[in-house]
C-alpha positions in Angstrom: -54.9 135.2 -144.4 -54.5 135.1 -140.8 -57.3 132.9 -139.1 -59.1 135.1 -136.5 -60.5 131.9 -135.4 -57.3 130.6 -134.4 -55.6 134.1 -133.5 -58.5 134.8 -131.4 -58.3 131.1 -129.6 -54.7 132.4 -129.2 -55.1 135.6 -127.5 -57.1 134.2 -125.0 -60.5 135.1 -126.8 -62.9 132.4 -127.0 -65.4 132.8 -130.0 -68.8 131.7 -128.0 -70.4 134.0 -125.7 -73.6 135.0 -125.3 -76.5 136.7 -127.8 -75.5 138.7 -130.3 -71.8 138.2 -129.5 -72.7 135.2 -131.1 -74.1 136.6 -133.8 -71.4 139.3 -135.0 -68.6 136.3 -135.1 -70.8 134.5 -137.0 -71.0 137.4 -139.6 -67.8 138.5 -139.1 -66.8 135.0 -140.0 -68.8 134.4 -143.3 -67.0 138.2 -144.0 -64.0 137.1 -144.0 -64.4 133.9 -145.9 -63.9 135.4 -149.6 -65.0 131.9 -151.1 -68.2 131.3 -149.5 -67.7 128.7 -147.4 -67.5 127.9 -143.1 -64.0 127.4 -142.1 -63.1 124.8 -139.5 -62.4 125.6 -136.1 -60.7 124.0 -133.6 -62.6 124.6 -130.6 -60.8 122.3 -128.2 -62.3 118.5 -129.6 -65.3 120.1 -130.9 -65.8 120.1 -134.4 -68.8 122.2 -135.7 -68.3 120.5 -139.4 -69.2 117.3 -137.8 -72.9 115.7 -138.3 -72.7 114.7 -134.7 -71.8 118.0 -133.0 -73.8 117.6 -130.1 -75.5 121.5 -129.1 -75.5 120.8 -125.2 -71.6 120.2 -125.4 -71.2 123.3 -127.5 -72.8 125.4 -125.1 -70.7 124.1 -122.2 -67.5 124.7 -123.6 -69.3 128.4 -125.1 -69.6 129.5 -121.0 -66.3 127.8 -120.0 -64.5 130.5 -122.5 -66.9 133.0 -121.7 -65.1 132.5 -117.9 -62.3 134.5 -119.5 -60.8 137.5 -118.2 -59.9 138.5 -121.9 -63.7 137.6 -123.3 -65.1 139.5 -120.2 -63.2 142.5 -120.8 -64.3 141.7 -124.4 -67.3 142.5 -124.7 -68.0 144.5 -121.0 -66.3 147.3 -123.3 -68.4 146.3 -126.8 -65.5 145.8 -128.5 -65.3 144.6 -132.1 -64.2 141.7 -132.9 -63.0 142.5 -136.5 -61.2 145.2 -135.4 -59.6 143.5 -132.4 -58.7 140.8 -134.9 -57.0 143.2 -136.8 -54.9 144.5 -134.3 -53.5 140.7 -133.0 -52.7 140.8 -136.7 -51.5 143.4 -135.9 -49.5 143.0 -133.1 -48.3 139.6 -134.1 -46.4 140.6 -137.1 -44.7 143.3 -135.5 -43.4 141.3 -132.9 -42.6 138.5 -135.9 -40.3 141.3 -137.2 -38.2 141.7 -133.9 -37.8 138.2 -133.5 -35.9 138.6 -137.6 -34.5 141.3 -136.1 -33.1 139.5 -132.8 -32.3 136.4 -134.8 -30.1 138.2 -136.8 -28.8 140.2 -134.1 -27.5 137.0 -132.3 -26.8 135.2 -136.0 -22.6 135.1 -135.2 -23.4 133.6 -131.5 -25.9 131.3 -133.2 -23.0 130.2 -135.7 -20.3 130.1 -133.2 -23.2 127.8 -130.9 -23.3 125.2 -133.8 -19.3 125.5 -133.7 -19.4 124.4 -130.6 -22.1 121.7 -131.0 -19.7 120.4 -134.2 -16.7 120.5 -131.9 -18.6 118.1 -128.9 -20.2 116.2 -131.5 -16.6 115.1 -132.9 -15.2 115.0 -129.3 -17.9 112.4 -127.8 -16.8 110.6 -131.2 -13.7 110.2 -130.0 -14.9 109.0 -126.4 -17.0 106.6 -127.4 -14.1 105.3 -129.9 -12.2 105.2 -126.2 -14.7 103.8 -124.0 -15.2 101.6 -127.0 -11.6 100.0 -127.2 -12.3 100.2 -122.8 -15.3 97.6 -123.2 -12.8 95.3 -125.6 -10.2 95.7 -123.0 -12.4 94.4 -119.7 -13.8 91.6 -121.9 -10.6 90.1 -122.2 -9.9 91.3 -118.6 -12.5 90.1 -117.7 -11.3 86.2 -119.2 -7.8 86.5 -117.8 -9.5 87.1 -114.3 -11.2 83.8 -115.0 -8.6 82.0 -115.6 -6.8 83.1 -112.7 -9.5 82.0 -110.4 -9.2 79.0 -111.8 -5.7 78.5 -111.4 -6.0 80.2 -107.4 -9.0 77.3 -106.5 -6.6 74.9 -108.0 -3.3 76.1 -106.5 -5.7 76.3 -102.8 -6.8 72.2 -103.2 -2.9 71.3 -103.9 -1.8 73.9 -100.6 -4.9 71.8 -98.5 -3.3 68.5 -99.8 0.4 69.1 -98.8 -1.0 71.0 -95.9 -3.1 67.7 -94.6 0.1 65.7 -96.2 2.2 67.6 -93.5 0.7 67.6 -90.8 -0.4 63.9 -90.8 3.5 63.5 -91.4 4.3 66.0 -89.0 2.5 64.1 -86.1 3.6 60.8 -87.3 6.8 62.1 -87.0 6.3 63.8 -83.6 5.0 60.2 -82.0 7.5 58.1 -83.3 10.5 60.8 -82.0 11.4 59.5 -78.2 13.2 62.8 -77.9 16.0 62.8 -74.7 14.7 64.8 -72.1 11.6 62.2 -71.9 14.3 59.1 -71.7 15.8 61.0 -68.9 13.0 62.0 -67.0 12.0 58.2 -67.2 14.8 56.7 -66.0 16.0 59.5 -63.3 13.6 61.3 -62.1 11.7 60.9 -59.1 8.3 59.2 -59.6 6.7 62.5 -57.5 8.4 64.9 -59.4 5.4 66.6 -62.0 8.5 66.4 -65.0 8.4 62.3 -64.7 4.2 62.8 -65.0 3.9 64.9 -67.5 6.1 62.7 -69.9 4.5 59.7 -68.5 1.9 61.1 -70.5 3.7 61.5 -73.5 4.9 57.8 -73.5 1.3 56.5 -73.0 0.7 58.4 -75.7 3.9 57.0 -78.1 2.9 53.2 -76.9 -0.7 53.9 -78.2 1.0 55.1 -81.0 3.3 52.5 -82.0 0.4 49.9 -80.5 -2.1 52.2 -83.6 1.1 51.9 -86.5 1.8 48.2 -85.7 -1.4 47.5 -87.0 -1.3 49.0 -90.0 2.2 46.7 -90.3 4.2 51.0 -90.2 7.7 49.7 -90.7 8.7 53.6 -89.4 7.4 51.7 -85.7 10.1 48.6 -85.5 12.8 51.6 -85.3 11.0 53.0 -82.2 9.4 50.0 -80.6 12.4 48.9 -78.7 13.3 52.0 -76.8 9.3 52.6 -76.1 9.9 48.9 -74.6 12.4 49.3 -72.1 11.3 52.9 -71.2 7.8 51.7 -70.3 9.7 48.5 -68.5 11.3 51.2 -66.5 8.4 53.1 -65.9 6.2 50.1 -64.4 8.5 49.2 -62.5 9.4 52.4 -60.6 6.1 53.0 -60.5 4.7 49.8 -59.0 7.7 50.1 -56.1 6.3 53.4 -55.0 2.3 51.9 -55.1 3.4 48.9 -53.1 5.2 51.6 -50.7 2.4 53.7 -50.0 0.4 50.6 -50.1 2.6 49.3 -47.0 2.4 52.2 -45.0 -0.4 51.7 -44.5 0.4 48.8 -42.3 2.3 50.7 -39.7 0.6 51.1 -36.9 -1.3 54.4 -35.6 -0.7 55.1 -38.8 -3.7 57.3 -40.4 -4.2 56.0 -44.1 -5.8 58.6 -45.4 -2.6 60.5 -45.9 -0.9 58.1 -48.5 -4.9 57.4 -50.1 -4.3 61.3 -50.8 -1.8 60.9 -52.2 -1.8 58.1 -54.7 -5.2 59.8 -55.6 -2.6 62.9 -56.8 -0.9 59.8 -59.0 -4.4 58.4 -60.3 -2.4 58.6 -63.8 -0.2 55.5 -62.7 -2.4 53.4 -62.3 -4.2 54.4 -65.4 -0.6 53.9 -66.9 -0.5 50.2 -65.2 -3.8 49.4 -66.4 -3.5 50.4 -69.9 0.4 48.6 -70.2 1.0 45.9 -67.9 -2.2 44.6 -66.2 -0.3 41.9 -64.2 1.4 44.5 -62.4 -1.8 46.4 -61.8 -3.6 43.4 -60.6 -0.8 43.1 -58.2 -1.2 46.3 -56.7 -5.0 46.0 -56.7 -4.6 42.8 -55.0 -2.0 44.3 -52.7 -4.3 47.4 -51.6 -7.6 45.4 -51.0 -5.5 42.1 -48.8 -4.2 45.0 -46.7 -6.9 47.4 -46.3 -9.2 44.2 -45.3 -7.1 43.8 -43.0 -6.3 47.2 -41.7 -10.4 47.8 -41.9 -10.9 45.0 -39.4 -8.6 44.8 -37.1 -9.2 48.6 -36.6 -12.7 48.5 -35.9 -12.7 45.1 -34.2 -10.3 46.4 -31.5 -12.3 50.0 -31.7 -15.8 48.0 -31.0 -14.2 45.9 -28.5 -12.9 49.1 -26.4 -16.8 50.1 -26.5 -18.3 47.5 -25.4 -15.9 48.3 -22.1 -17.9 51.7 -21.9 -21.6 49.6 -22.1 -23.2 50.5 -18.8 -23.1 47.0 -16.9 -26.6 47.2 -15.9 -28.3 45.3 -18.9 -31.9 44.2 -18.7 -32.8 40.6 -19.0 -35.6 38.2 -19.6 -37.2 39.0 -16.4 -37.1 42.3 -17.1 -40.7 42.5 -19.1 -43.7 45.1 -17.9 -45.6 43.5 -16.4 -43.5 41.7 -14.1 -44.0 42.9 -10.2 -41.4 44.7 -8.9 -41.1 42.3 -5.6 -39.6 39.5 -8.4 -36.7 41.1 -9.2 -34.5 43.2 -7.3 -31.8 45.8 -8.0 -33.2 47.3 -11.9 -36.3 48.7 -11.1 -36.2 49.5 -7.0 -32.4 50.9 -7.3 -31.5 52.1 -10.9 -27.9 52.6 -11.6 -26.9 56.4 -10.4 -25.4 57.4 -13.7 -28.2 56.1 -16.1 -31.2 57.1 -14.6 -33.3 55.6 -17.0 -34.9 52.6 -17.1 -35.7 50.0 -20.1 -39.2 51.4 -20.2 -38.0 54.7 -20.0 -36.4 57.4 -23.1 -34.9 60.2 -21.0 -32.4 61.4 -23.0 -31.5 58.7 -24.6 -33.5 59.6 -27.7 -30.9 62.6 -28.5 -28.7 60.2 -29.9 -31.1 60.6 -32.9 -30.9 64.2 -32.9 -28.3 65.2 -36.4 -25.8 67.1 -33.8 -25.6 64.0 -32.1 -26.2 61.3 -35.0 -22.8 62.7 -37.1 -21.3 64.0 -34.6 -17.6 62.9 -33.5 -17.5 59.4 -32.4 -16.7 57.5 -28.9 -13.0 57.7 -27.9 -13.3 54.6 -25.3 -9.9 55.5 -23.9 -11.0 58.8 -22.6 -14.6 57.1 -21.7 -12.8 54.5 -19.6 -10.8 57.8 -17.9 -13.0 59.7 -17.5 -15.7 56.2 -15.7 -18.1 57.8 -18.2 -21.1 54.5 -19.1 -23.3 54.6 -22.4 -26.4 53.2 -23.3 -25.9 50.3 -26.0 -27.7 53.0 -28.5 -25.3 55.2 -28.5 -22.2 52.6 -28.9 -24.0 51.3 -32.0 -24.6 55.9 -32.8 -20.8 55.7 -32.8 -19.6 52.4 -34.4 -21.6 53.1 -37.4 -21.2 56.4 -38.1 -17.0 55.6 -37.9 -18.1 52.4 -40.5 -20.3 54.8 -42.2 -17.7 57.2 -42.8 -14.9 55.1 -44.0 -16.9 53.2 -45.9 -18.7 56.1 -48.0 -14.5 57.4 -48.3 -13.5 54.6 -49.0 -15.9 53.4 -51.8 -14.9 57.0 -52.8 -11.2 56.0 -53.2 -11.8 52.7 -54.7 -13.6 54.3 -57.5 -11.7 57.4 -58.3 -7.8 55.9 -58.1 -9.2 52.0 -59.4 -11.2 53.6 -62.2 -14.8 51.1 -61.6 -17.7 51.8 -61.4 -21.3 50.2 -60.8 -21.2 46.6 -59.5 -17.5 46.2 -60.5 -17.2 48.7 -57.6 -19.3 47.4 -54.7 -17.3 44.0 -55.3 -14.3 45.8 -54.8 -15.9 48.0 -52.1 -17.0 44.5 -50.8 -13.7 42.3 -50.9 -12.0 45.2 -48.8 -15.0 46.1 -46.4 -16.9 42.0 -46.3 -14.9 40.7 -43.4 -15.3 43.5 -41.5 -18.9 43.8 -42.3 -19.5 40.7 -41.5 -18.1 40.5 -38.0 -20.4 43.8 -37.2 -23.1 41.5 -37.9 -22.4 38.3 -36.6 -21.6 40.6 -33.4 -24.8 42.3 -33.4 -26.9 39.0 -33.6 -25.2 37.8 -30.4 -26.3 40.6 -28.8 -29.6 41.4 -30.6 -29.7 37.0 -29.5 -30.1 38.3 -25.5 -31.6 41.6 -26.0 -34.6 42.4 -24.1 -33.7 46.3 -24.0 -36.7 46.7 -26.5 -35.9 51.1 -26.6 -32.2 50.2 -27.4 -33.2 48.3 -30.1 -35.7 50.5 -31.4 -33.3 53.5 -31.1 -30.5 51.0 -32.7 -33.0 50.9 -35.7 -34.0 54.5 -36.5 -29.8 55.3 -36.2 -29.4 52.5 -39.2 -32.7 54.1 -41.2 -30.7 57.8 -40.6 -28.1 56.6 -41.6 -29.6 55.3 -44.9 -30.3 58.4 -45.8 -27.2 60.0 -45.2 -25.6 56.9 -47.8 -28.0 57.6 -50.1 -27.9 61.9 -49.9 -24.1 60.8 -50.9 -25.4 58.9 -53.1 -22.8 56.4 -51.8 -24.4 52.5 -52.7 -21.9 50.6 -50.8 -23.6 49.7 -47.9 -27.4 49.2 -49.1 -26.7 45.8 -48.3 -25.5 46.7 -44.7 -27.8 48.5 -44.0 -30.5 46.2 -45.1 -28.7 42.3 -43.0 -28.9 44.5 -39.7 -32.8 45.7 -40.1 -33.2 42.2 -40.8 -31.5 40.8 -37.5 -33.1 44.1 -35.4 -36.9 44.4 -36.4 -37.6 40.9 -36.0 -36.0 40.7 -32.1 -37.4 44.4 -31.5 -41.2 42.6 -32.1 -40.7 39.9 -30.2 -39.4 41.4 -27.1 -42.9 43.9 -28.1 -44.9 40.4 -28.0 -43.2 39.0 -24.8 -44.2 42.7 -22.8 -47.7 42.5 -24.8 -47.4 38.8 -23.3 -46.4 39.7 -19.5 -49.2 42.1 -19.6 -51.8 39.7 -20.3 -50.7 37.2 -18.2 -50.6 39.3 -14.8 -51.9 38.3 -11.7 -53.4 41.4 -10.4 -53.8 39.7 -6.4 -50.1 39.0 -6.8 -48.9 42.7 -7.4 -48.8 43.6 -3.8 -50.7 45.9 -1.7 -53.6 47.5 -3.3 -53.1 51.5 -3.7 -55.3 54.1 -5.5 -52.3 55.4 -7.3 -51.1 54.9 -10.8 -49.8 51.9 -10.8 -46.0 51.0 -12.0 -46.8 48.6 -14.8 -48.9 51.5 -16.0 -46.4 53.9 -15.4 -43.5 51.8 -17.1 -46.5 51.5 -20.3 -46.9 54.8 -20.2 -43.2 55.7 -20.6 -42.5 53.0 -23.0 -44.9 54.1 -25.5 -44.8 57.6 -25.5 -40.9 56.5 -26.1 -41.9 54.6 -29.1 -44.3 57.3 -30.6 -42.0 59.3 -30.7 -39.4 57.0 -31.7 -41.4 56.2 -34.8 -42.1 59.8 -36.2 -40.5 60.4 -38.2 -39.8 56.6 -40.1 -43.1 55.3 -39.3 -43.6 51.9 -39.7 -47.0 50.1 -39.8 -46.3 47.0 -37.9 -45.1 48.8 -35.0 -48.1 50.6 -35.2 -49.8 47.0 -34.7 -48.0 45.8 -31.9 -48.8 48.9 -29.7 -52.4 48.4 -30.2 -52.2 44.7 -28.9 -49.9 46.6 -26.2 -52.4 49.0 -25.7 -55.7 46.6 -25.3 -53.9 44.4 -22.7 -52.6 47.4 -20.2 -56.6 48.5 -20.2 -57.6 45.2 -20.0 -54.9 45.4 -16.9 -56.4 48.9 -15.5 -59.7 46.9 -15.6 -58.8 44.1 -13.4 -57.0 46.0 -11.1 -59.8 48.2 -11.4 -61.4 45.5 -9.9 -59.9 44.2 -7.0 -61.3 47.4 -5.4 -64.3 46.4 -2.9 -66.1 50.1 -3.5 -66.6 51.9 -7.1 -65.5 54.7 -5.7 -61.9 53.6 -5.2 -61.9 51.6 -8.8 -63.0 55.5 -10.0 -60.1 56.8 -8.2 -57.9 53.9 -9.4 -59.1 54.4 -13.1 -58.8 58.3 -12.3 -55.5 58.0 -12.1 -53.7 55.8 -14.0 -55.5 57.0 -16.9 -54.5 61.3 -16.0 -51.1 59.8 -15.8 -50.6 57.8 -18.9 -52.4 60.9 -20.6 -49.7 63.0 -19.2 -47.0 61.4 -20.3 -47.7 60.2 -23.9 -48.5 63.9 -24.5 -45.2 65.1 -23.1 -43.7 63.4 -26.9 -46.3 62.0 -28.3 -49.1 64.4 -31.2 -52.1 65.2 -29.7 -53.6 63.3 -32.0 -51.9 60.4 -31.7 -54.4 56.8 -31.3 -53.4 56.3 -28.1 -53.4 60.1 -26.6 -57.3 60.1 -27.8 -58.4 57.0 -26.7 -56.4 57.7 -23.1 -58.8 61.0 -23.6 -62.0 59.6 -24.1 -61.5 56.8 -21.4 -60.9 59.3 -19.2 -63.6 61.9 -19.8 -66.4 59.0 -19.5 -64.5 58.1 -16.0 -64.7 61.7 -14.9 -68.2 61.9 -15.3 -68.9 58.6 -13.3 -66.5 59.8 -10.6 -68.7 62.9 -10.2 -71.8 61.4 -9.8 -70.1 59.3 -7.4 -69.1 62.3 -5.5 -72.0 64.3 -5.5 -75.0 61.5 -4.2 -74.2 60.7 -0.6 -74.4 64.2 0.2 -76.8 65.9 -2.3 -78.2 62.1 -3.7 -81.8 63.2 -2.6 -81.8 66.1 -4.5 -81.0 64.5 -7.9 -82.9 61.3 -7.4 -85.7 64.0 -6.9 -84.8 66.1 -9.5 -84.4 62.9 -12.5 -87.9 61.6 -11.0 -89.1 65.4 -11.3 -88.1 65.9 -14.8 -88.9 62.5 -16.3 -92.5 63.3 -15.3 -92.4 67.1 -16.7 -91.6 64.9 -20.1 -94.7 62.8 -19.7 -96.8 65.6 -18.4 -97.5 63.5 -14.7 -95.7 65.8 -12.8 -98.9 66.2 -10.5 -98.1 62.6 -9.0 -95.2 64.8 -6.8 -97.8 67.0 -5.1 -97.8 64.2 -2.3 -94.1 64.6 -1.5 -94.5 68.1 -0.1 -92.6 66.6 3.1 -90.1 65.0 0.9 -89.8 68.5 -0.6 -89.1 70.2 2.1 -86.7 68.1 3.4 -85.1 68.5 0.8 -84.7 72.3 0.8 -84.0 72.4 4.1 -81.1 69.7 4.3 -79.5 71.4 1.0 -79.5 74.9 2.7 -77.9 73.8 6.0 -75.8 71.5 4.2 -74.5 72.2 1.2 -71.6 74.6 2.2 -69.8 71.5 4.9 -71.0 69.3 1.8 -68.5 70.8 -0.5 -65.7 71.8 1.5 -65.2 68.3 2.4 -65.9 66.7 -1.3 -63.1 69.0 -1.9 -60.6 67.9 0.4 -61.7 64.4 -0.3 -61.3 65.0 -4.4 -57.8 66.4 -3.2 -56.6 63.5 -1.5 -57.4 61.1 -3.7 -55.5 62.0 -6.6 -52.2 62.3 -6.8 -52.1 65.2 -9.9 -53.6 68.3 -8.9 -54.7 69.3 -12.0 -56.8 66.4 -12.7 -58.0 67.0 -9.1 -58.9 70.8 -9.8 -60.7 69.7 -12.7 -63.3 67.1 -10.8 -63.3 69.4 -8.4 -64.6 72.3 -11.0 -66.6 69.8 -12.9 -68.4 68.3 -9.3 -69.5 72.1 -7.9 -70.7 72.7 -12.0 -72.7 69.5 -12.1 -73.5 70.3 -8.5 -75.2 73.5 -9.7 -76.8 72.4 -12.8 -78.8 70.0 -10.3 -79.7 72.7 -8.1 -80.8 74.9 -11.1 -83.0 71.7 -12.3 -84.8 71.6 -8.5 -85.5 75.2 -8.8 -86.9 75.0 -12.5 -89.4 72.3 -11.0 -90.8 73.9 -7.4 -91.4 76.9 -10.2 -94.1 74.6 -11.7 -97.4 75.4 -10.8 -97.6 71.8 -8.8 -95.3 73.5 -6.2 -95.7 77.4 -6.1 -98.1 76.8 -3.2 -95.2 75.4 -1.7 -94.5 77.6 1.5 -90.6 76.4 1.8 -90.0 77.6 -1.4 -89.1 80.9 0.3 -86.3 78.7 1.4 -84.7 77.8 -1.7 -81.2 79.7 -1.8 -80.7 82.2 -5.1 -79.4 81.1 -7.7 -77.0 83.4 -7.9 -75.6 83.6 -4.2 -75.4 80.0 -5.1 -73.2 80.0 -7.8 -71.2 83.0 -5.7 -70.8 81.1 -2.8 -69.6 78.0 -4.6 -66.8 79.7 -6.5 -65.5 81.0 -3.3 -64.7 76.3 -2.6 -62.8 76.5 -6.0 -59.7 75.4 -5.5 -56.9 77.7 -6.8 -53.3 75.3 -7.9 
């Protein structure tokens, strides 16, 4: 009997219904069960026969089955489940019969399919056998491949060993074989040919290789030793002859030795070959070169220096040409300078141009050309030309020695000194002779700074060859410069103002010398400052200030003393500001001195025409500060005289004062500044006079109406302002 519950579940029905539907299903199941036993219904995972059945879970499954569309339809139409179960069972039987018929109908095809499957099984069985055979074959092939790989590795190792042996043997054979081309080139080709140079390189390699083999006691070395030695001797002979010929060519008169030097540099390997294979010949060539070039440089620079001295100024400073020496003590140098040299020994002028980059490293002087043009030059110009020639030739020579003779460090310096030492000694001896009798401090100072700049040039070129020479030159020049400067300081300190001739309020020639000299030294010293120089300049400044005060004391009147001081301070300040920096110690010092003396002079020139008013203003202002101005009430007569006197004469006084100031000062600009300061001070005093008379103590004075309007006074004063 078909299980109705299972059929219902298979048809998509759920036995869980609500209310009466559930009771109907249970009654139907009881009727169908003939044995009177309750069948087990498999509702999902629920087991209704178990004691652990939970009603809540049954309700959940019943509710879920009630949602099924077929169950909903059956419940809605009121279908009898017994009848519906029979319909389902009949339908299943019908479908089963139809399936049996379809199976019988397709029985032939099924049999055919069975045969095909059987045939496929046999084919797959044969393929399995073939694949098993292939697998066994591949296993044997893999072992054979491993064997071949091992054989290949072994053969590769043997091949590499043979190649290594072959390369060594090949190199050995190549180095041992002396080709005919090498023999013919070494014996017959000129040394200047490129072929000779190439074969010389090869020969040098064979010589080195033969030496290496001889240490290993290789028997094959003896086979080529004789021919290699003979080729070496021939090459050494030809190279020696070539280099000595070039060195001897330096000795010819008017020869530009730089050309054969450049030629030797092209064949620098020749000396390397000699140094490696024949040191005796290499030393001979080196000694010959040193001897030749030493004589050439010495002869050249001795001749050049001698010719340069012929174009030096004939008039040079001597021990009497000091800053504090009076003009009348020596004729010709200060009073009548050379027409070709407009500078004195205390004036820089155009001499400082020798330190400019364009002239410092410019072309050297050609003495015979200068002589033909009758030109003359100061010593520092000759010094620059001489030492620039030394610098240029010295740098080039040092580079040549380092390149051709393959030396560096102290060895290069020693070789350079062996060539240039005689020349440098001659320079130092000549410079020492000049310095011992030189009293031109500007020339010495310019030479010092030329050396400092040339030393910087050689340092920039990384040429240390002349460093010791520059130090030696500075050791000669610095003491001499300091000595000359100290001599000038002593000369000013020991100057007797009474022996300097007629007194004059104009700038003194000694202060002019100082101004020119100090501005020259300060301007030169800015690039390479020297504390010792600054100290000496400070001492010189103190002596000059003392000298100016001593000279001013010779004048009987304070007015002339102030005019002299101001003229000298102004002149020195003007000269210094042309070359020195505005913030230099000298400039600042003279500015302060000039300002102080100017204020004093203004009071001095205002005192004669306006002294009464000025003294009254000062006296009244002092009493005002103490609150005692009433003490001047009885000075009505004095005040009346002051007011009327100023009103009647101030214009004439101002005009006279202006003319007097302009006559007293050589620098119109300075005179104008003094007049402006004096007029400004006058207006300030008159303004103070007005302020005092406006006080209660003087308001009743009738003379107050005669006071000049301050604004009107300022307008009138501007008319007297000089314009330059």
